[in-house]
Coordinates of C-alpha atoms in Angstrom, one line a residue:
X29 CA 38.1 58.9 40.0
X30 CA 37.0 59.2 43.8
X31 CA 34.9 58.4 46.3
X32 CA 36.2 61.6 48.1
X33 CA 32.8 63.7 47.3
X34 CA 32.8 67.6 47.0
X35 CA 30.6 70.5 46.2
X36 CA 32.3 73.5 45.5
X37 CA 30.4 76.6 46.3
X38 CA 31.2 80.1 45.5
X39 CA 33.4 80.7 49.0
X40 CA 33.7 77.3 50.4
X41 CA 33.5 73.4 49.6
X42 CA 31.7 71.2 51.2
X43 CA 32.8 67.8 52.1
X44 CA 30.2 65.4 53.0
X45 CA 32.3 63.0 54.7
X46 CA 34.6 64.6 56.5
X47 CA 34.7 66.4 59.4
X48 CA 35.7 70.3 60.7
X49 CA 36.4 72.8 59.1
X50 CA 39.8 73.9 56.5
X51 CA 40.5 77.5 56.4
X52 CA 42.6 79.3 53.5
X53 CA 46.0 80.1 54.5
X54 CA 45.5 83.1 52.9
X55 CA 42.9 84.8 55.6
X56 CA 45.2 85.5 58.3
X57 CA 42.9 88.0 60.0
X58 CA 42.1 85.8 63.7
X59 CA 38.3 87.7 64.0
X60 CA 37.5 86.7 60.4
X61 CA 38.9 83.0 60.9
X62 CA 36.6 83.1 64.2
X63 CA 33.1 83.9 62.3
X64 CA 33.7 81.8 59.7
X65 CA 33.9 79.0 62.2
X66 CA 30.6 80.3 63.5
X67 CA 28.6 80.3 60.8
X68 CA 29.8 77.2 59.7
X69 CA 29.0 75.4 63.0
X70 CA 25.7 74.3 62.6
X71 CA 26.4 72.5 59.7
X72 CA 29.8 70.7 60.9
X73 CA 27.7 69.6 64.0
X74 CA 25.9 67.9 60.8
X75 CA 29.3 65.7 60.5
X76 CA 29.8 67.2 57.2
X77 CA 33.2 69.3 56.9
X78 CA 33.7 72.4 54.5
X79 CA 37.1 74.2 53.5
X80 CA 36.7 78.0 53.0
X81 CA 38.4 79.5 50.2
X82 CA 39.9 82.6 50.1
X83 CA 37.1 84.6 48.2
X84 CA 35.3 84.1 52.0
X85 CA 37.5 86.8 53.7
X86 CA 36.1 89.6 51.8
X87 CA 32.3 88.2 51.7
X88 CA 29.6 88.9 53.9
X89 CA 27.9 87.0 56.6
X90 CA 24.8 86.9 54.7
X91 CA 27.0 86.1 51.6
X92 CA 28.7 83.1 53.6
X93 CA 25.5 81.9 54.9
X94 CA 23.9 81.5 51.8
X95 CA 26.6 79.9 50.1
X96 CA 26.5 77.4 53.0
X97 CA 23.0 76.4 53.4
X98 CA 22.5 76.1 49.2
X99 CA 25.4 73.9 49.5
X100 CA 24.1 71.9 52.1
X101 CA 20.4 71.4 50.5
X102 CA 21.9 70.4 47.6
X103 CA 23.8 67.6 49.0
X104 CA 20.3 66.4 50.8
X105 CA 18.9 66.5 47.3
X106 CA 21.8 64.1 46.4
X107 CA 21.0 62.3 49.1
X108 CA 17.0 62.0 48.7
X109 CA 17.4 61.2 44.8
X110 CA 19.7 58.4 45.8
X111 CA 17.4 56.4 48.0
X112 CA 14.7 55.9 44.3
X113 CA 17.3 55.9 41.8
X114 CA 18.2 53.1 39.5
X115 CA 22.0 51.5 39.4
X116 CA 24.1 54.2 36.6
X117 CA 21.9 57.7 37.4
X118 CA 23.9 60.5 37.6
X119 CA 23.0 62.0 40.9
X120 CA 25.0 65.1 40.8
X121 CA 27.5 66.7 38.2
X122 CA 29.4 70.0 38.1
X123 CA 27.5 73.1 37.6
X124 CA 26.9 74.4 33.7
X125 CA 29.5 77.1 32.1
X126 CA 27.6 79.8 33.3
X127 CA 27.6 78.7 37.1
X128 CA 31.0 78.5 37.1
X129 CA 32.2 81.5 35.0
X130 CA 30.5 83.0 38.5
X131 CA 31.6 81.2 40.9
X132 CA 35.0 81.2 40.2
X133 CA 35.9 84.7 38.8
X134 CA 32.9 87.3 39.8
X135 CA 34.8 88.7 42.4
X136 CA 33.7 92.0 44.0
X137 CA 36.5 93.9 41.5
X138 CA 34.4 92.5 38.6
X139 CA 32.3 95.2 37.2
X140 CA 30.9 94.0 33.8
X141 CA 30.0 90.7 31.9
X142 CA 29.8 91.3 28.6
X143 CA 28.3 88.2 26.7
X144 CA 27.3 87.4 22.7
X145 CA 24.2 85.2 23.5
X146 CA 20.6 85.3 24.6
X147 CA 21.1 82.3 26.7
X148 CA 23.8 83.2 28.4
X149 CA 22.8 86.8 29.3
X150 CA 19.7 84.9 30.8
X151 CA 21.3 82.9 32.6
X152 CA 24.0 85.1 34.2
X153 CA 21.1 87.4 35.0
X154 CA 19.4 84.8 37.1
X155 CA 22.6 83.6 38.4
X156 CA 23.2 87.4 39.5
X157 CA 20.3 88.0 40.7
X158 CA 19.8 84.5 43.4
X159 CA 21.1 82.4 45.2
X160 CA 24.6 82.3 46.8
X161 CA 26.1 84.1 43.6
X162 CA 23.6 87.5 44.0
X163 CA 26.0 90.3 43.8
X164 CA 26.2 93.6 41.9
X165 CA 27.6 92.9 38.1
X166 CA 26.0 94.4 34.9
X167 CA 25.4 92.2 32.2
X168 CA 26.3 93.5 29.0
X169 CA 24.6 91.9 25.9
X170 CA 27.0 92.0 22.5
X171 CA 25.2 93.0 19.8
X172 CA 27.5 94.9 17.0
X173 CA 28.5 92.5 14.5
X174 CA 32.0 92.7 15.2
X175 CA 33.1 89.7 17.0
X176 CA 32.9 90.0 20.5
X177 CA 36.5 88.8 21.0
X178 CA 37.7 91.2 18.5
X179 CA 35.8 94.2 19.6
X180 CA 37.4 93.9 22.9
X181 CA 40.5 93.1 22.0
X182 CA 40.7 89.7 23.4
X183 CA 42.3 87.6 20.1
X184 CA 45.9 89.7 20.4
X185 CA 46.0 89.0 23.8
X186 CA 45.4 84.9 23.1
X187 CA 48.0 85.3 20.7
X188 CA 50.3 86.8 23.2
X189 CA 49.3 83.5 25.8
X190 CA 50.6 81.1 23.0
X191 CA 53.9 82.9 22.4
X192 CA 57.1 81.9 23.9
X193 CA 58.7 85.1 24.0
X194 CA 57.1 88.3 26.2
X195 CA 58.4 92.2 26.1
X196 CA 58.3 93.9 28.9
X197 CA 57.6 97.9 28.5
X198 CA 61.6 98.1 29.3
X199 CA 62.5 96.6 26.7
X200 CA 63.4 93.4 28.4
X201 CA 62.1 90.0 27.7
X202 CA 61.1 86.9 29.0
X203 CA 61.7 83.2 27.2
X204 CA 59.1 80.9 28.6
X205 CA 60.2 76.6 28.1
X206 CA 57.7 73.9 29.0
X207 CA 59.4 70.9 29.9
X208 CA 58.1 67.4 31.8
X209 CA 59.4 68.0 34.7
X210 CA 59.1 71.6 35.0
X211 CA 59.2 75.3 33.6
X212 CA 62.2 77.6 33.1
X213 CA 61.6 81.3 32.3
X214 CA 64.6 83.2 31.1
X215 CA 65.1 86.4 31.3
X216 CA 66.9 88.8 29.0
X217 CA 68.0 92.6 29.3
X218 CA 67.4 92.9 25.5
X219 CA 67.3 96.3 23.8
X220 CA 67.1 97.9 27.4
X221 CA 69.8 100.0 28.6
X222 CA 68.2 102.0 31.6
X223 CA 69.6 105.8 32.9
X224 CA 72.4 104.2 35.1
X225 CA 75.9 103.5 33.7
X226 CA 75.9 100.1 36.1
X227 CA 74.9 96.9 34.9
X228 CA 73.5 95.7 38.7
X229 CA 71.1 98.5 38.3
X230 CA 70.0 97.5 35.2
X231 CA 69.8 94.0 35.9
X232 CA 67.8 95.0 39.1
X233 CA 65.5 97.2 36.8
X234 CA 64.4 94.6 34.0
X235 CA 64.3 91.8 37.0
X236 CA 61.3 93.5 39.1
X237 CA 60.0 94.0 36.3
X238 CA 60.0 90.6 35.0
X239 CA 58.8 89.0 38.6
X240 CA 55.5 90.9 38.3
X241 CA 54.9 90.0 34.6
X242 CA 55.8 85.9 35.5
X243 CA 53.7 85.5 38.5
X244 CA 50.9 87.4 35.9
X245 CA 51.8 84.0 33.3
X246 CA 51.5 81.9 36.2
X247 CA 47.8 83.0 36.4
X248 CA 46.8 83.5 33.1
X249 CA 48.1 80.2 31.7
X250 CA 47.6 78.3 34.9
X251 CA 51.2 76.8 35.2
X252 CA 51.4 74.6 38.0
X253 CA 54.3 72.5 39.7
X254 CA 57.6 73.3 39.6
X255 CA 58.9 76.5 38.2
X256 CA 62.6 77.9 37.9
X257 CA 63.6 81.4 36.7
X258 CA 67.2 82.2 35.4
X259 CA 66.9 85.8 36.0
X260 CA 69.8 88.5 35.0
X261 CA 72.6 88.1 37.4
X262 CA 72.6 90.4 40.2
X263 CA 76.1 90.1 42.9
X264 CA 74.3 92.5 45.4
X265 CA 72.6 90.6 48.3
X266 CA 70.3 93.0 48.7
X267 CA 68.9 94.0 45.6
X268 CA 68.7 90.1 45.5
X269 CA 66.6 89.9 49.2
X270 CA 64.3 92.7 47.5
X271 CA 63.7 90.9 44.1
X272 CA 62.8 87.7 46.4
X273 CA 60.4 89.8 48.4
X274 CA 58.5 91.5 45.1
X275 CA 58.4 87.5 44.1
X276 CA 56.9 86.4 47.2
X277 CA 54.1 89.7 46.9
X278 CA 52.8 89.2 43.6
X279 CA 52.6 85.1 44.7
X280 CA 50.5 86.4 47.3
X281 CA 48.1 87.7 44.6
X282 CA 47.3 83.9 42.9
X283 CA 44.5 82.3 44.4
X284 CA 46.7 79.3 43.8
X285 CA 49.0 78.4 46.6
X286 CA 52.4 79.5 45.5
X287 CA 55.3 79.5 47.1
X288 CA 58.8 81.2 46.0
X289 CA 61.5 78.9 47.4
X290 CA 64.4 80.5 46.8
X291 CA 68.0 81.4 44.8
X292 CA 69.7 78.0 44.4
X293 CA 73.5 77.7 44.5
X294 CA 73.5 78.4 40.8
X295 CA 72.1 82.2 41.2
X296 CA 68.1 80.3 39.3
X297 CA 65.0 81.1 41.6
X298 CA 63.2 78.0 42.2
X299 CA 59.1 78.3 43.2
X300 CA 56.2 75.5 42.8
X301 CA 52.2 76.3 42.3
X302 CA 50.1 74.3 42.8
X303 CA 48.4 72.4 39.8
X304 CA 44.7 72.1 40.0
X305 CA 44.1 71.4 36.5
X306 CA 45.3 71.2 33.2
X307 CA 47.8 74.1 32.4
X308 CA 46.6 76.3 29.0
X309 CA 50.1 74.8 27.5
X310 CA 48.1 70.9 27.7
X311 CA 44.4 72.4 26.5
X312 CA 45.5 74.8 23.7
X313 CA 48.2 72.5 21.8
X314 CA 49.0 68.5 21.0
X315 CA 51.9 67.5 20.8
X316 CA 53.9 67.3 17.3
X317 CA 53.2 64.7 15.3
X318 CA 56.8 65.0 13.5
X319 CA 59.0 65.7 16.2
X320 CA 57.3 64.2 19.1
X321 CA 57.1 67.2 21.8
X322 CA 61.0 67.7 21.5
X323 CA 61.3 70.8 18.9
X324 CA 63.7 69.5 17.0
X325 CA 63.8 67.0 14.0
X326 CA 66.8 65.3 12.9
X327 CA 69.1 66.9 9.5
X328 CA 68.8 65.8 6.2
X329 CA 72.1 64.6 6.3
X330 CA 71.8 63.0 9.4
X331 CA 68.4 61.0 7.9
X332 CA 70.5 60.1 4.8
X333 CA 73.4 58.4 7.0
X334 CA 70.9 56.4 8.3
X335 CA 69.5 55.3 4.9
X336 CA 73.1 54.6 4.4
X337 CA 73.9 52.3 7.6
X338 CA 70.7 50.6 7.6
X339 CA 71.4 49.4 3.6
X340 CA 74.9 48.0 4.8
X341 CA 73.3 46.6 7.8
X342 CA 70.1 44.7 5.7
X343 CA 73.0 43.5 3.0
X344 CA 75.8 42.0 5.8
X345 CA 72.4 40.0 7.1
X346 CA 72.1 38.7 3.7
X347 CA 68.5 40.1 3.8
X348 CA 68.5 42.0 0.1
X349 CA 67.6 39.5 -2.4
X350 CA 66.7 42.4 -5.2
X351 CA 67.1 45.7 -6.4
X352 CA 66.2 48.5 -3.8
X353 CA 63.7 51.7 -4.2
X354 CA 64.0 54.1 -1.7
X355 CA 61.2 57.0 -0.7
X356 CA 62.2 59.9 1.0
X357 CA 61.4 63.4 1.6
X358 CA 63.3 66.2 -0.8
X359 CA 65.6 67.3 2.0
X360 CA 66.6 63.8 2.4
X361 CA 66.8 63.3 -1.2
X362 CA 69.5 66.1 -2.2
X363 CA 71.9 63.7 -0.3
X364 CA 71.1 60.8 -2.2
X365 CA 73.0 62.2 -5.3
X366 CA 73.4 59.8 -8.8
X367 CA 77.3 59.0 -7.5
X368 CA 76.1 58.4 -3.7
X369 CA 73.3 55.7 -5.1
X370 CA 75.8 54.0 -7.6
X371 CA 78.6 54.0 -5.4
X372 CA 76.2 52.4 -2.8
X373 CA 74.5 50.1 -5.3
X374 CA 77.9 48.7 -6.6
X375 CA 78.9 48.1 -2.7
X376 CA 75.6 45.6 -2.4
X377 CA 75.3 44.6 -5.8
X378 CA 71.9 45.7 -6.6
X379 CA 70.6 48.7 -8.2
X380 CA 69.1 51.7 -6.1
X381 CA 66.5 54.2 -7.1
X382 CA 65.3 56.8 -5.6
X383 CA 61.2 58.1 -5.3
X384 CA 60.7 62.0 -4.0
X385 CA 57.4 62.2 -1.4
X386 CA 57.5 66.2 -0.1
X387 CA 54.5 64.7 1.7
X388 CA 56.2 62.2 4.4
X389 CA 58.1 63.4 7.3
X390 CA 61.7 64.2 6.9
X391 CA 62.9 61.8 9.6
X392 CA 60.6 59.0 7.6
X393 CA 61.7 56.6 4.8
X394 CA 60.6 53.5 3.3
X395 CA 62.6 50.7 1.5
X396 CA 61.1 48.6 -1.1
X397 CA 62.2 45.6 -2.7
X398 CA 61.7 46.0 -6.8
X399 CA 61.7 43.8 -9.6
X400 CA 64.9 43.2 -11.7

């Protein structure tokens, strides 16, 4: 929650309480930086402020100027509707799917919309056709009865997001980790063994290979703060100065800001993106609900030597006033033999059965006090 307000536009944002103007990083060209500052004068003389995205460097003045001035009347329609409105009316919210789908990915490279639904082929055909969005894009409607993910051969490549492990056309790979704190990509030479008889080659090989296909993850499953890569060792400075460099290119390509920091003392390369929003690794899973998020669960045997301690522990506390029944899960249970429960039973005095439940967790277990 903030009181920080902001309409984002196709090439800028506006920011209604602030003041001058924020230009991306990214536009470096000093003529282009010079008439964007122009045309958003009248409007910072306002006392309004804007920060110009990218996207802006390769737009045109008309472009711009739209983008600006529907920006602007919109906040005045804010403004207008909260001088009559009653206390808990939403003045203003985020555009609708369809606005944003524009906004933020019909770039000029984008050719063809292809879309499964009446309403939104309306809608993206106003949206194309006005305002500060107009631009040349066909709109395709879907009508085979194939599904349109499947007729263009978008569900392997969702399959392919979800996947820890990527191929590269080498025959390298890449093992991707999620942790907390951070992301580790590893990668591996695999089945490749390249022309050259020298392992620096080949290691130099599948690793520019690999730095284009991470900083394409980065992107396409929006992975944001910090990042390290264990990629194959390489002892030759330079081959390691030119990996670095390929890095630092294809970083330029993310409309996020990235930056490549570096090989650390231990031979990793460390880089950080910035997170805007929730990562595809948050939206797409939850977390286990048997092992918590870690990926691993504890043995059977391990779960039994619990069962074991915490019986010894209950009994020394004079807390087991009857015979015992124990429920566990069958991979638990193959530890709990006849001999193990008598041999336990006669160390407590009490009698121990065991119930089989395939249907709780293997780290779970329940012990219940039964009738003699």
């Amino acid at each position: 929650v903030t009181a920080d307000v902001s309409l984002a536009g196709r090439f800028m944002v506006l920011l209604p309480y602030s003041e001058g103007m924020h230009i991306s990083k990214k536009i470096t060209d000093e003529a282009v930086r010079a008439k964007l500052q122009e045309l958003a004068a009248p409007y910072v003389q306002e006392g309004c402020g804007f920060i110009i995205r990218t996207a802006a460097a390769k737009a045109s003045a008309d472009e711009i100027g739209r983008d600006m001035d529907y920006l602007w009347r919109t906040w005045q329609h804010v403004l207008k509707r909260f001088k009559v409105a009653k206390s808990g009316t939403d003045l203003y919210s985020d555009a609708d799917f369809w606005f944003r789908l524009v906004r933020d990915y019909a770039h000029r490279n984008v050719e063809e919309i292809i879309v499964d639904s009446d309403m939104g082929e309306s809608r993206l055909m106003d949206l194309l056709g006005h305002g500060p969005t107009s631009q040349q894009i066909k709109v395709t409607r879907h009508r085979d009865s194939t599904p349109i993910f499947k007729a263009n051969h978008i569900e392997p490549q969702l399959e392919d997001l979800i996947s820890r492990d990527i191929n590269l056309p080498s025959g390298g790979s890449i093992r991707i980790d999620h942790t907390e704190a951070l992301t580790v990509f590893d990668v591996n030479s695999a089945h490749y063994t390249g022309k050259s008889n020298k392992l620096e080659d080949l290691a130099f090989t599948v690793n520019k290979e690999a730095a284009k296909e991470i900083c394409r993850q980065l992107r396409l499953r929006d992975i944001g703060g910090i990042i390290v890569v264990d990629f194959i060792d390489m002892k030759d400075k330079q081959n390691q100065q030119e990996l670095l460099k390929v890095l630092s290119a294809q970083a330029k390509l993310d409309k996020m800001k990235t930056v490549v920091c570096g090989i650390s003392s231990l031979g990793l390369v460390e880089m950080t993106r910035k997170r805007a929003r929730q990562g595809l690794q948050t939206l797409m899973f939850d977390t286990c609900p048997q092992c918590g998020g870690t990926g691993y669960m504890l043995s059977g045997r391990t779960v039994y030597m619990q069962i074991v301690r915490r019986i010894r522990e209950l009994f020394k506390s004079g807390r087991i006033k009857s015979n015992l029944e124990i429920e566990v899960h069958p991979e638990v249970a193959q530890y709990l033999t006849k001999a193990v429960l008598e041999d336990l039973g006669d160390s407590i005095g009490r009698k121990i059965s065991i119930v089989v439940n395939p249907q709780i967790s293997r780290e779970g277990y329940s012990l219940m006090a039964v009738a003699e």
